[in-house]
Amino acid sequence: MRLYAQTRARRFRQVLADLIAVALLAAAVTFALAVHDAIMLLAEPGRKVEDAGGSLASGLGDAGNAASNVPVVGGILKKPLQSAAEASTGLSDAGQSMQDAVGRAADLTTFALLVVSVAVVLALWLPPRLRWIRRSALIRGLVDAPGGADLLALRALTGPVADLAAVSVPPGGLADAWRRGDEQVIGDLSRVALRQAGLRP
């Protein structure tokens, strides 16, 4: 199985197409990661809320513990401070929940961007490459097959007329020579078909 053409021009186009595909995939990954980072900036308020809620809960908890040491009214003072500390803990949890939601959104968006971009690049690049690999293998198999040269010559006759310019035209024309089984013309035409496919005789 041949992955690249043997003729210089076709091989250059194939390598260029491969490099473009790789560059597009790299650009898609870079863009998706940049979008992920941009979305994660939205989690910054959640981090601030979590930090503020945690600090406030800790401070109120400490104040409640200190207030409990006050004679007579310590228990009365501690209860509202503990309630406020618990509410602050809920605020901290809300900040964490916000960060989690933003993180999930960033991950899903990045995944979707990667899947779509990779699918588009592969859909545009892979089928032509696979078709060429399969076609070149079939054409190469015709070279040594019985009657293969005749089929290759017919392929050249039905291909682009400009490619036939290099073949010397015998009296009666190329098609007539092919029908008569002229080995020289068949050989010339089969070489044209191979060149059209990017292969060397």
GROMACS .gro file of C-alpha atoms in nm, residues 11-113:
model
  103
   11ARG     CA    1   0.329   1.400  -0.405
   12PHE     CA    2   0.386   1.771  -0.334
   13ARG     CA    3   0.010   1.834  -0.337
   14GLN     CA    4  -0.053   1.538  -0.108
   15VAL     CA    5   0.213   1.645   0.143
   16LEU     CA    6   0.082   2.003   0.130
   17ALA     CA    7  -0.273   1.880   0.196
   18ASP     CA    8  -0.148   1.671   0.490
   19LEU     CA    9   0.040   1.967   0.637
   20ILE     CA   10  -0.264   2.192   0.598
   21ALA     CA   11  -0.480   1.929   0.771
   22VAL     CA   12  -0.234   1.903   1.061
   23ALA     CA   13  -0.212   2.284   1.086
   24LEU     CA   14  -0.593   2.313   1.090
   25LEU     CA   15  -0.618   2.049   1.363
   26ALA     CA   16  -0.351   2.227   1.569
   27ALA     CA   17  -0.532   2.560   1.519
   28ALA     CA   18  -0.862   2.399   1.622
   29VAL     CA   19  -0.708   2.261   1.942
   30THR     CA   20  -0.545   2.596   2.022
   31PHE     CA   21  -0.873   2.781   1.962
   32ALA     CA   22  -1.073   2.534   2.171
   33LEU     CA   23  -0.829   2.568   2.462
   34ALA     CA   24  -0.840   2.949   2.432
   35VAL     CA   25  -1.220   2.938   2.446
   36HIS     CA   26  -1.196   2.711   2.752
   37ASP     CA   27  -0.968   2.959   2.927
   38ALA     CA   28  -1.197   3.250   2.833
   39ILE     CA   29  -1.503   3.074   2.972
   40MET     CA   30  -1.317   2.982   3.291
   41LEU     CA   31  -1.266   3.356   3.355
   42LEU     CA   32  -1.637   3.360   3.434
   43ALA     CA   33  -1.561   3.138   3.734
   44GLU     CA   34  -1.357   3.414   3.900
   45PRO     CA   35  -1.659   3.573   4.075
   46GLY     CA   36  -1.749   3.228   4.207
   47ARG     CA   37  -1.399   3.190   4.349
   48LYS     CA   38  -1.427   3.532   4.516
   49VAL     CA   39  -1.768   3.445   4.661
   50GLU     CA   40  -1.632   3.112   4.789
   51ASP     CA   41  -1.329   3.279   4.948
   52ALA     CA   42  -1.535   3.558   5.099
   53GLY     CA   43  -1.797   3.315   5.230
   54GLY     CA   44  -1.529   3.090   5.376
   55SER     CA   45  -1.349   3.379   5.545
   56LEU     CA   46  -1.672   3.519   5.678
   57ALA     CA   47  -1.784   3.180   5.811
   58SER     CA   48  -1.448   3.129   5.980
   59GLY     CA   49  -1.454   3.477   6.134
   60LEU     CA   50  -1.811   3.444   6.258
   61GLY     CA   51  -1.736   3.099   6.395
   62ASP     CA   52  -1.438   3.236   6.588
   63ALA     CA   53  -1.649   3.528   6.710
   64GLY     CA   54  -1.920   3.286   6.825
   65ASN     CA   55  -1.666   3.080   7.016
   66ALA     CA   56  -1.523   3.393   7.178
   67ALA     CA   57  -1.873   3.520   7.262
   68SER     CA   58  -1.958   3.196   7.437
   69ASN     CA   59  -1.699   3.286   7.700
   70VAL     CA   60  -1.887   3.602   7.799
   71PRO     CA   61  -2.054   3.544   8.136
   72VAL     CA   62  -2.432   3.520   8.148
   73VAL     CA   63  -2.504   3.623   7.786
   74GLY     CA   64  -2.238   3.407   7.614
   75GLY     CA   65  -2.484   3.144   7.498
   76ILE     CA   66  -2.725   3.406   7.371
   77LEU     CA   67  -2.450   3.585   7.174
   78LYS     CA   68  -2.306   3.265   7.030
   79LYS     CA   69  -2.627   3.139   6.869
   80PRO     CA   70  -2.681   3.422   6.612
   81LEU     CA   71  -2.311   3.423   6.529
   82GLN     CA   72  -2.320   3.049   6.459
   83SER     CA   73  -2.630   3.095   6.241
   84ALA     CA   74  -2.451   3.369   6.048
   85ALA     CA   75  -2.145   3.143   6.011
   86GLU     CA   76  -2.364   2.865   5.869
   87ALA     CA   77  -2.523   3.111   5.625
   88SER     CA   78  -2.175   3.221   5.517
   89THR     CA   79  -2.085   2.857   5.459
   90GLY     CA   80  -2.389   2.834   5.228
   91LEU     CA   81  -2.257   3.140   5.043
   92SER     CA   82  -1.922   2.968   5.005
   93ASP     CA   83  -2.094   2.656   4.870
   94ALA     CA   84  -2.286   2.870   4.621
   95GLY     CA   85  -1.956   3.013   4.497
   96GLN     CA   86  -1.819   2.661   4.454
   97SER     CA   87  -2.135   2.555   4.268
   98MET     CA   88  -2.095   2.850   4.033
   99GLN     CA   89  -1.736   2.749   3.960
  100ASP     CA   90  -1.845   2.391   3.894
  101ALA     CA   91  -2.116   2.506   3.651
  102VAL     CA   92  -1.874   2.731   3.463
  103GLY     CA   93  -1.617   2.449   3.451
  104ARG     CA   94  -1.875   2.207   3.306
  105ALA     CA   95  -1.980   2.465   3.047
  106ALA     CA   96  -1.617   2.526   2.952
  107ASP     CA   97  -1.545   2.154   2.921
  108LEU     CA   98  -1.856   2.085   2.710
  109THR     CA   99  -1.788   2.382   2.482
  110THR     CA  100  -1.426   2.278   2.434
  111PHE     CA  101  -1.527   1.919   2.362
  112ALA     CA  102  -1.789   2.029   2.110
  113LEU     CA  103  -1.545   2.262   1.933
   0.00000   0.00000   0.00000
